[in-house]
Amino acid sequence: MKRAVIYARYSTDLQSDRSIADQVEVCRAFCARNGWHVVEVYTDRAQSGASMIGRDGLMALVEAGKRRAFDIVVAEHGDRLSRITEELDGIRRRMNFANIIIHTVNAGIIDETQAAIQGLMGSLFLRELANKVRRGLQGVVRDGRHAGGRPYGYRAVPGEPGRLMIVEEEAEVVRRIFQEYVEGRPPRTIAHGLNVDGIAPPRGRQWNASTINGNASRGHGMIFNEIYAGQIVWNRVRMIKDPDTGKRISRPNPQTEWQRVAAPELRIVEEGLYEAARTLKDERAQEPRGTRRPVHLLSGLLRCGCCGSGYSVHDRDKTGKTRIRCSAVRESGICTNRRVVYLEVVERSTLTGLVDLLDSPHLMDEYLEVYNSRRVTLASAGPQERAKLVAQRDVADAELKRVQRALIRGLLDEAEAEVEIVRLRRELQAIDRQLDLIGHEAQLITVKVRTLAYYRRNADGLIRVMDGHIQAGANRIEASQALRDLIKTVTIHPSGPRASFDIEVEGRLDELIREDVVRRSGRCGVDLVAREGFEPPTQGL
């Protein structure tokens, strides 16, 4: 007697679980008529036939098929297995390789021709279904109802699908956001104030600047949401399923395809305030970016030792000195590092540390000795070392994907996820650089003392400017840029509310061996034996 397995699936959680039982019963009766013995039943509930991703029952069936645990797969119809030609034929080919037949109750054996026909029919069904859903949503919008998710400030009217009503408590928060924005407060300051006041955000655990700022091309964000002005807007984005991950990805539609309908009963923000906010937002969006020189020596280079976020200006004291703090504290208030520090102290400490290091060539020699030794080791490494690095890379890559999935599912806060994603991507890049060096001839590097002297003079000159011993001239810009090129990050590690803090400077080794340093300085040269390719973090530089 031939061994048979049954596969059953239904598409959405709106369908009854009875659908599975009905399919299985039909397939059991079919197997009984043909004298086949059912050894297993595989099911997937509320899973689309447009992708194999997330369908544990189907994956288990395919794995069992590889072990030849059965002889026949029975399904009510081919579209239960897949509605995509490529995937349905792929399942058929895998089963065929294991001498397993796919037999459907309604259409017979799934051979190459049937896989193509039923896959095409399934694809056309999905397209037609999408068109019908789209047509229905267009009707909902024309009727003055909301076709998307529930916006902040509203709730659904019971028994009237698509109808919204204003939640006054949340509406007051919306008006507060627009008013503070028009008054000139940046979104991160507004978000911080909402978090301090304990106001629940639309989603997640705290307000963020992105919740307020949004995205103009997608029409997202509170400032861009026209429903607060009494306009329902639909079709701002379209959803496309990624064939590799099975996830639905949103893509912005051109504004000419957006559908608008007036809904004055849903207006929360009065017209003048809304237009003022939008005008201000448009003006800020048109400001050129990346064209200004850094305001301070370490602008964009400072990092928080607690959360990895950048630093931003907090205020200025009575004497006009600039104080800075972790930007995540201002952005969302979630970072535990609330220490405010003087920018001048950080800059002076960084420059002094650089001068001390650049005045000690023997420290650089010791570092380069270890560095070059590592390059020689990697160049002569065999399969075992490569396998070790590949294993480390697999672990880091899996961890990165886990963090990204947690972020997508809302299990991890955006700020926390950003720190982890940056760290893991750096780790992957470092491993990739090491893998690239395996099996290649070791290229050693060296730096002349006069190269270090060039950077030391720049650092010393900036310190003298800060101390008031010399006036800042045009060469200060060149000196600042040279040192910025040398510094990768400056991380501030707080010790306590009133205690001192530690500064960790991560430098760029490649800047010390660049051939064009001599052209830029005009006063010193650099001895370059080989271009740098493996760049580990340099503590203290």
Coordinates of C-alpha atoms in Angstrom, one line a residue:
M1 CA 0.0 0.0 0.0
K2 CA 1.4 3.4 -1.0
R3 CA 2.1 5.9 1.7
A4 CA 0.4 9.3 1.3
V5 CA 0.5 12.6 3.1
I6 CA -2.1 15.3 3.0
Y7 CA -1.5 19.1 2.8
A8 CA -4.1 21.7 3.6
R9 CA -4.0 25.5 3.8
Y10 CA -6.2 28.5 4.1
S11 CA -5.1 32.1 3.4
T12 CA -6.2 34.6 6.1
D13 CA -7.3 34.7 9.7
L14 CA -10.7 35.9 8.5
Q15 CA -11.4 32.4 7.2
S16 CA -12.7 29.6 9.5
D17 CA -10.4 26.9 10.7
R18 CA -13.0 24.6 9.5
S19 CA -11.6 25.0 6.1
I20 CA -8.6 22.9 7.1
A21 CA -10.8 20.1 8.4
D22 CA -12.9 20.1 5.2
Q23 CA -9.9 19.9 3.0
V24 CA -8.4 17.1 5.0
E25 CA -11.7 15.2 5.0
V26 CA -11.9 15.5 1.2
C27 CA -8.3 14.3 0.8
R28 CA -8.8 11.4 3.1
A29 CA -11.8 10.1 1.2
F30 CA -9.8 10.5 -2.0
C31 CA -6.9 8.4 -0.6
A32 CA -9.3 5.8 0.6
R33 CA -10.8 5.4 -2.9
N34 CA -7.3 4.9 -4.3
G35 CA -6.2 2.5 -1.6
W36 CA -3.5 4.8 -0.2
H37 CA -2.5 4.8 3.5
V38 CA -2.3 8.3 5.0
V39 CA 0.7 8.6 7.2
E40 CA 0.8 12.3 8.0
V41 CA -1.2 15.5 7.6
Y42 CA 0.6 18.9 7.1
T43 CA -1.3 22.2 7.5
D44 CA -0.7 25.9 7.3
R45 CA -3.3 28.2 8.9
A46 CA -3.8 31.8 7.8
Q47 CA -0.8 31.7 5.4
S48 CA -0.9 33.2 1.9
G49 CA -0.2 31.0 -1.1
A50 CA 1.8 33.8 -2.7
S51 CA 5.0 32.8 -0.8
M52 CA 6.6 29.8 0.8
I53 CA 8.1 32.0 3.6
G54 CA 6.6 31.3 7.0
R55 CA 4.7 28.2 5.9
D56 CA 6.1 25.7 8.5
G57 CA 3.8 22.9 7.4
L58 CA 4.9 23.0 3.8
M59 CA 8.6 23.3 4.8
A60 CA 8.2 20.2 7.0
L61 CA 6.5 18.3 4.1
V62 CA 9.4 19.2 1.7
E63 CA 12.0 18.1 4.3
A64 CA 10.1 14.8 4.9
G65 CA 10.0 14.3 1.1
K66 CA 13.8 14.6 0.9
R67 CA 13.9 11.6 3.3
R68 CA 11.4 9.8 1.1
A69 CA 9.1 9.3 4.1
F70 CA 6.1 8.9 1.8
D71 CA 5.2 8.2 -1.8
I72 CA 2.3 10.6 -2.7
V73 CA 1.4 14.2 -1.7
V74 CA -2.4 14.8 -1.8
A75 CA -4.0 18.3 -1.8
E76 CA -7.4 19.5 -2.7
H77 CA -5.9 21.7 -5.5
G78 CA -2.5 22.9 -6.6
D79 CA -3.2 26.4 -5.3
R80 CA -3.1 25.0 -1.8
L81 CA 0.6 24.3 -2.3
S82 CA 1.3 27.6 -4.1
R83 CA -0.2 30.2 -6.3
I84 CA 3.1 31.1 -7.9
T85 CA 4.3 29.1 -10.9
E86 CA 8.0 29.2 -9.9
E87 CA 7.3 27.9 -6.4
L88 CA 4.7 25.3 -7.4
D89 CA 7.1 23.9 -10.1
G90 CA 9.9 24.0 -7.6
I91 CA 7.9 21.8 -5.1
R92 CA 7.1 19.5 -8.0
R93 CA 10.7 19.1 -9.0
R94 CA 11.9 18.4 -5.5
M95 CA 9.2 15.7 -5.0
N96 CA 9.9 14.3 -8.5
F97 CA 13.6 14.0 -7.5
A98 CA 12.5 11.8 -4.6
N99 CA 10.2 9.7 -6.8
I100 CA 7.2 11.3 -5.1
I101 CA 4.0 12.2 -7.0
I102 CA 1.8 15.2 -6.2
H103 CA -1.8 14.3 -6.8
T104 CA -4.7 16.8 -6.4
V105 CA -8.4 15.9 -5.9
N106 CA -9.7 18.4 -8.4
A107 CA -7.0 18.4 -11.1
G108 CA -5.2 15.1 -11.0
I109 CA -1.4 14.7 -11.0
I110 CA 0.8 17.8 -11.0
D111 CA 3.3 17.3 -13.8
E112 CA 5.3 20.0 -15.5
T113 CA 2.4 21.2 -17.6
Q114 CA -0.1 21.2 -14.8
A115 CA 2.4 23.1 -12.6
A116 CA 2.7 25.8 -15.2
I117 CA -1.1 26.0 -15.8
Q118 CA -2.1 26.0 -12.2
G119 CA 0.7 28.4 -11.2
L120 CA -0.5 30.8 -13.9
M121 CA -4.1 30.5 -12.8
G122 CA -3.0 31.2 -9.2
S123 CA -1.0 34.2 -10.2
L124 CA -3.9 35.6 -12.2
F125 CA -6.2 35.0 -9.2
L126 CA -4.0 36.9 -6.9
R127 CA -3.8 39.8 -9.4
E128 CA -7.5 39.9 -9.8
L129 CA -8.1 39.7 -6.1
A130 CA -5.7 42.6 -5.5
N131 CA -7.6 44.7 -8.2
K132 CA -11.0 43.9 -6.5
V133 CA -9.6 44.9 -3.1
R134 CA -8.2 48.1 -4.6
R135 CA -11.5 48.9 -6.2
G136 CA -13.3 48.3 -2.9
L137 CA -10.9 50.6 -1.1
Q138 CA -11.4 53.3 -3.7
G139 CA -15.2 53.1 -3.0
V140 CA -14.5 53.3 0.7
V141 CA -12.5 56.6 0.3
R142 CA -15.1 58.1 -2.1
D143 CA -17.7 57.4 0.5
G144 CA -15.7 59.6 3.0
R145 CA -14.5 56.7 5.0
H146 CA -10.9 55.9 6.0
A147 CA -9.3 52.9 4.1
G148 CA -6.1 52.7 6.1
G149 CA -5.0 52.0 9.7
R150 CA -6.3 54.1 12.6
P151 CA -4.4 57.4 12.7
Y152 CA -3.4 58.8 16.1
G153 CA -6.2 61.1 17.4
Y154 CA -9.0 58.9 16.1
R155 CA -10.9 55.7 16.9
A156 CA -13.2 53.5 14.8
V157 CA -16.9 54.0 15.0
P158 CA -18.4 50.7 16.2
G159 CA -20.4 48.9 13.5
E160 CA -19.4 51.3 10.7
P161 CA -16.3 50.0 8.9
G162 CA -14.0 52.9 7.8
R163 CA -15.8 55.5 9.9
L164 CA -13.6 57.4 12.3
M165 CA -14.3 59.7 15.3
I166 CA -12.0 62.1 17.1
V167 CA -10.5 61.1 20.4
E168 CA -10.3 64.5 22.1
E169 CA -7.6 63.5 24.6
E170 CA -5.3 62.5 21.7
A171 CA -6.5 65.5 19.6
E172 CA -5.1 67.8 22.2
V173 CA -1.7 66.2 21.9
V174 CA -1.9 66.6 18.1
R175 CA -2.7 70.4 18.5
R176 CA 0.2 70.7 21.0
I177 CA 2.6 69.1 18.5
F178 CA 1.6 71.5 15.7
Q179 CA 1.7 74.5 18.0
E180 CA 5.1 73.8 19.4
Y181 CA 6.4 73.0 15.9
V182 CA 5.2 76.4 14.5
E183 CA 6.8 78.1 17.6
G184 CA 10.1 76.8 16.4
R185 CA 10.7 73.8 18.6
P186 CA 12.6 71.0 16.8
P187 CA 10.8 67.6 16.6
R188 CA 13.2 65.9 18.9
T189 CA 12.5 68.6 21.6
I190 CA 8.8 68.1 21.1
A191 CA 9.2 64.3 21.4
H192 CA 11.2 64.6 24.5
G193 CA 8.6 66.8 26.1
L194 CA 5.9 64.3 25.3
N195 CA 7.9 61.4 26.8
V196 CA 8.7 63.4 30.0
D197 CA 5.0 64.1 30.4
G198 CA 4.2 60.4 30.1
I199 CA 2.0 60.7 27.0
A200 CA 1.5 57.4 25.3
P201 CA 2.9 57.4 21.7
P202 CA 0.9 56.0 18.6
R203 CA 3.1 52.9 18.8
G204 CA 6.2 51.6 20.5
R205 CA 7.4 52.8 23.9
Q206 CA 8.2 56.4 23.3
W207 CA 7.8 59.4 21.0
N208 CA 10.6 60.0 18.4
A209 CA 11.4 62.9 16.1
S210 CA 10.6 60.6 13.2
T211 CA 7.1 60.2 14.4
I212 CA 6.6 64.0 14.0
N213 CA 8.9 64.6 11.0
G214 CA 7.8 61.7 8.9
N215 CA 8.5 61.4 5.2
A216 CA 7.2 63.7 2.5
S217 CA 7.3 61.2 -0.3
R218 CA 5.2 58.7 1.7
G219 CA 3.0 61.3 3.4
H220 CA 4.0 59.8 6.8
G221 CA 4.5 61.7 10.0
M222 CA 2.1 63.9 12.0
I223 CA 3.1 67.1 10.2
F224 CA 2.4 65.6 6.8
N225 CA -0.8 63.8 7.7
E226 CA -3.6 65.7 6.0
I227 CA -6.3 64.0 7.9
Y228 CA -5.6 66.5 10.8
A229 CA -6.7 69.2 8.3
G230 CA -9.9 67.3 7.4
Q231 CA -8.6 65.5 4.3
I232 CA -8.6 61.8 3.8
V233 CA -5.7 60.7 1.6
W234 CA -5.4 57.2 0.2
N235 CA -3.0 55.4 -2.1
R236 CA 0.2 57.1 -0.9
V237 CA 2.1 53.8 -0.9
R238 CA 1.7 50.4 -2.6
M239 CA 2.7 47.1 -1.1
I240 CA 5.1 44.7 -2.9
K241 CA 6.0 41.3 -1.5
D242 CA 9.8 40.6 -1.4
P243 CA 10.2 37.2 -3.1
D244 CA 13.3 36.4 -1.0
T245 CA 11.8 37.1 2.4
G246 CA 8.0 37.0 1.9
K247 CA 7.7 40.3 3.6
R248 CA 5.4 43.0 2.2
I249 CA 7.5 46.2 1.4
S250 CA 5.9 49.6 1.0
R251 CA 6.9 51.8 -2.0
P252 CA 5.8 55.4 -2.3
N253 CA 3.4 56.3 -5.1
P254 CA 3.7 59.6 -7.0
Q255 CA 1.4 62.3 -5.5
T256 CA -0.5 62.4 -8.8
E257 CA -1.9 58.9 -7.9
W258 CA -3.0 59.9 -4.4
Q259 CA -6.7 60.0 -3.9
R260 CA -8.1 62.8 -1.7
V261 CA -11.6 63.4 -0.3
A262 CA -12.8 66.1 2.1
A263 CA -13.7 65.0 5.6
P264 CA -14.3 68.3 7.6
E265 CA -15.7 66.4 10.5
L266 CA -12.3 64.8 11.1
R267 CA -10.4 68.1 11.3
I268 CA -8.3 68.4 14.4
V269 CA -5.9 71.3 13.6
E270 CA -7.4 74.6 12.5
E271 CA -6.4 75.7 8.9
G272 CA -4.1 78.5 9.8
L273 CA -2.0 76.4 12.2
Y274 CA -1.8 73.5 9.8
E275 CA -0.7 75.6 6.9
A276 CA 1.9 77.4 9.0
A277 CA 3.4 74.1 10.1
R278 CA 3.4 72.7 6.5
T279 CA 5.0 75.9 5.2
L280 CA 7.7 75.8 7.9
K281 CA 8.3 72.1 7.1
D282 CA 8.7 72.8 3.4
E283 CA 11.1 75.7 4.0
R284 CA 13.3 73.4 6.2
A285 CA 13.2 70.7 3.6
Q286 CA 14.6 73.0 1.0
E287 CA 17.6 74.0 3.1
P288 CA 20.8 72.6 1.5
R289 CA 22.4 69.8 3.5
G290 CA 26.0 68.8 3.7
T291 CA 27.3 72.1 2.3
R292 CA 28.3 73.7 5.6
R293 CA 31.6 73.2 7.3
P294 CA 31.5 71.4 10.7
V295 CA 30.5 74.0 13.4
H296 CA 33.0 72.5 15.9
L297 CA 36.2 70.4 15.6
L298 CA 34.4 67.2 16.7
S299 CA 31.0 67.8 15.1
G300 CA 29.5 64.5 13.9
L301 CA 32.3 62.5 15.6
L302 CA 31.1 62.4 19.2
R303 CA 29.4 59.2 20.5
C304 CA 27.7 58.3 23.7
G305 CA 29.4 55.5 25.6
C306 CA 26.0 54.2 26.9
C307 CA 23.9 54.0 23.8
G308 CA 26.2 54.8 20.9
S309 CA 24.1 57.8 19.7
G310 CA 25.7 61.1 18.8
Y311 CA 26.0 64.3 20.8
S312 CA 24.3 67.6 20.2
V313 CA 24.4 71.0 21.7
H314 CA 22.5 71.3 25.0
D315 CA 22.9 74.9 25.9
R316 CA 25.5 77.6 26.7
D317 CA 26.4 78.6 30.2
K318 CA 26.6 82.2 31.5
T319 CA 30.1 82.7 30.0
G320 CA 28.9 81.5 26.6
K321 CA 30.7 78.1 26.8
T322 CA 28.9 75.3 24.9
R323 CA 27.6 72.3 26.7
I324 CA 26.6 69.0 25.0
R325 CA 24.7 65.9 25.9
C326 CA 23.6 62.6 24.3
S327 CA 21.2 63.3 21.5
A328 CA 19.1 60.2 22.3
V329 CA 18.2 61.9 25.6
R330 CA 16.8 64.8 23.7
E331 CA 15.4 62.7 20.9
S332 CA 13.4 60.2 23.0
G333 CA 14.6 60.4 26.6
I334 CA 15.5 56.7 26.7
C335 CA 19.3 56.9 27.2
T336 CA 20.5 56.6 30.8
N337 CA 23.4 59.0 30.1
R338 CA 22.0 62.4 31.1
R339 CA 25.4 63.8 31.8
V340 CA 25.9 67.3 30.4
V341 CA 29.6 68.1 29.5
Y342 CA 31.5 71.0 28.2
L343 CA 32.5 70.7 24.6
E344 CA 35.7 72.6 25.1
V345 CA 36.8 70.1 27.8
V346 CA 36.2 67.2 25.3
E347 CA 38.0 68.9 22.5
R348 CA 41.0 69.9 24.7
S349 CA 41.3 66.4 26.1
T350 CA 41.1 64.8 22.7
L351 CA 43.8 67.1 21.3
T352 CA 46.0 66.7 24.3
G353 CA 45.7 62.9 24.0
L354 CA 46.6 63.1 20.3
V355 CA 49.6 65.2 21.1
D356 CA 50.8 62.8 23.7
L357 CA 50.5 59.9 21.3
L358 CA 52.0 61.6 18.4
D359 CA 54.9 62.6 20.6
S360 CA 55.6 58.9 21.3
P361 CA 56.6 57.3 18.0
H362 CA 57.6 54.1 19.9
L363 CA 53.9 53.5 20.7
M364 CA 53.1 53.7 17.1
D365 CA 56.0 51.3 16.3
E366 CA 54.6 48.8 18.8
Y367 CA 51.2 49.0 17.3
L368 CA 52.4 48.6 13.8
E369 CA 54.5 45.6 14.8
V370 CA 51.4 43.9 16.1
Y371 CA 49.4 45.1 13.2
N372 CA 51.8 43.9 10.5
S373 CA 52.2 40.6 12.4
R374 CA 48.5 40.1 12.1
R375 CA 48.6 40.7 8.4
V376 CA 51.4 38.1 8.0
T377 CA 49.3 35.6 10.0
L378 CA 46.2 36.2 7.9
A379 CA 48.2 36.0 4.6
S380 CA 49.6 32.6 5.6
A381 CA 46.4 31.4 7.2
G382 CA 45.0 28.1 6.0
P383 CA 41.5 26.6 5.7
Q384 CA 41.2 26.4 9.5
E385 CA 41.6 30.1 10.1
R386 CA 39.2 30.9 7.2
A387 CA 36.6 28.5 8.6
K388 CA 37.0 30.2 12.0
L389 CA 36.4 33.7 10.6
V390 CA 33.5 32.4 8.4
A391 CA 31.9 31.0 11.6
Q392 CA 32.3 34.3 13.4
R393 CA 30.8 36.1 10.4
D394 CA 27.8 33.7 10.3
V395 CA 27.2 34.3 14.0
A396 CA 27.3 38.1 13.5
D397 CA 25.2 38.0 10.4
A398 CA 22.5 35.9 12.2
E399 CA 22.5 38.3 15.1
L400 CA 22.1 41.2 12.7
K401 CA 19.1 39.6 11.1
R402 CA 17.6 38.8 14.5
V403 CA 17.9 42.5 15.5
Q404 CA 16.3 43.6 12.2
R405 CA 13.4 41.1 12.6
A406 CA 12.9 42.4 16.2
L407 CA 12.8 45.9 14.9
I408 CA 10.3 45.1 12.2
R409 CA 8.0 43.3 14.7
G410 CA 8.2 46.2 17.1
L411 CA 10.0 44.1 19.7
L412 CA 13.0 46.5 19.8
D413 CA 13.1 50.2 20.0
E414 CA 14.5 52.1 17.0
A415 CA 17.2 53.8 19.0
E416 CA 18.3 50.5 20.6
A417 CA 18.2 48.7 17.3
E418 CA 20.3 51.4 15.6
V419 CA 23.1 50.9 18.1
E420 CA 23.1 47.1 17.6
I421 CA 22.8 47.3 13.8
V422 CA 25.8 49.7 13.6
R423 CA 27.9 47.6 15.9
L424 CA 27.1 44.3 14.0
R425 CA 27.7 45.9 10.6
R426 CA 31.1 47.1 11.8
E427 CA 31.9 43.7 13.1
L428 CA 31.0 42.1 9.7
Q429 CA 33.1 44.6 7.8
A430 CA 36.1 43.9 10.0
I431 CA 35.7 40.2 9.5
D432 CA 35.3 40.7 5.7
R433 CA 38.5 42.7 5.6
Q434 CA 40.4 39.9 7.4
L435 CA 38.9 37.3 5.0
D436 CA 40.1 39.4 2.0
L437 CA 43.6 39.2 3.3
I438 CA 43.8 35.4 3.7
G439 CA 45.9 33.8 1.0
H440 CA 47.3 37.1 -0.4
E441 CA 50.8 38.4 0.0
A442 CA 51.3 40.3 3.2
Q443 CA 51.6 44.1 2.5
L444 CA 53.3 45.7 5.5
I445 CA 53.0 49.4 6.4
T446 CA 55.2 51.9 8.1
V447 CA 54.9 55.6 9.1
K448 CA 57.7 58.1 9.3
V449 CA 58.2 60.3 12.3
R450 CA 57.7 63.5 10.3
T451 CA 54.2 62.3 9.3
L452 CA 53.3 62.1 12.9
A453 CA 54.9 65.6 13.4
Y454 CA 52.5 67.0 10.8
Y455 CA 49.5 66.0 12.7
R456 CA 51.1 66.9 16.0
R457 CA 51.7 70.5 14.8
N458 CA 48.1 70.8 13.8
A459 CA 46.8 69.5 17.2
D460 CA 49.3 71.7 19.1
G461 CA 48.2 74.8 17.0
L462 CA 44.5 74.2 17.8
I463 CA 45.4 73.8 21.5
R464 CA 47.2 77.1 21.5
V465 CA 44.2 78.8 19.8
M466 CA 42.0 77.4 22.5
D467 CA 44.4 78.7 25.2
G468 CA 44.4 82.1 23.6
H469 CA 48.1 82.1 22.9
I470 CA 47.6 82.7 19.2
Q471 CA 44.7 83.9 17.1
A472 CA 42.8 81.6 14.8
G473 CA 43.8 82.2 11.2
A474 CA 42.9 80.7 7.9
N475 CA 45.2 77.7 8.6
R476 CA 42.9 76.7 11.5
I477 CA 40.4 75.3 8.9
E478 CA 43.2 73.2 7.3
A479 CA 44.4 72.0 10.7
S480 CA 40.9 71.1 11.9
Q481 CA 40.1 69.2 8.7
A482 CA 43.4 67.3 8.9
L483 CA 42.6 66.1 12.5
R484 CA 39.0 65.3 11.6
D485 CA 40.4 63.0 8.9
L486 CA 42.5 61.3 11.5
I487 CA 39.7 60.8 14.0
K488 CA 36.9 58.2 13.4
T489 CA 34.9 58.6 16.6
V490 CA 35.3 60.2 20.0
T491 CA 33.3 58.2 22.6
I492 CA 32.4 59.8 25.9
H493 CA 32.0 57.3 28.8
P494 CA 30.4 59.0 31.8
S495 CA 31.4 57.8 35.3
G496 CA 28.5 59.4 37.3
P497 CA 26.5 62.6 37.6
R498 CA 29.4 64.7 39.0
A499 CA 32.3 62.4 38.5
S500 CA 34.9 62.7 35.7
F501 CA 34.4 61.0 32.4
D502 CA 36.6 58.9 30.1
I503 CA 37.2 59.7 26.4
E504 CA 38.0 57.0 23.9
V505 CA 39.3 58.1 20.6
E506 CA 39.2 55.7 17.6
G507 CA 41.5 56.8 14.8
R508 CA 41.9 56.0 11.1
L509 CA 45.2 54.2 10.5
D510 CA 44.9 54.8 6.8
E511 CA 45.2 58.6 7.2
L512 CA 48.7 58.1 8.6
I513 CA 49.9 56.2 5.5
R514 CA 48.2 58.2 2.7
E515 CA 50.5 59.4 0.0
D516 CA 48.7 62.7 -0.4
V517 CA 49.5 63.8 3.1
V518 CA 52.8 65.3 1.8
R519 CA 50.9 67.2 -0.9
R520 CA 48.4 68.5 1.6
S521 CA 50.9 69.6 4.2
G522 CA 53.6 70.9 2.0
R523 CA 56.0 70.4 4.9
C524 CA 56.3 66.7 5.5
G525 CA 56.1 63.4 3.7
V526 CA 55.0 59.8 4.4
D527 CA 56.8 56.6 3.7
L528 CA 54.2 54.1 2.3
V529 CA 55.3 50.6 1.7
A530 CA 51.8 49.3 0.8
R531 CA 48.3 50.5 0.9
E532 CA 46.4 49.8 4.1
G533 CA 43.6 47.3 3.8
F534 CA 42.9 45.8 7.3
E535 CA 41.8 48.6 9.7
P536 CA 41.1 47.5 13.3
P537 CA 40.0 50.1 15.8
T538 CA 42.9 51.9 17.4
Q539 CA 42.4 52.6 21.1
G540 CA 43.9 55.9 22.2
L541 CA 44.4 57.2 18.6

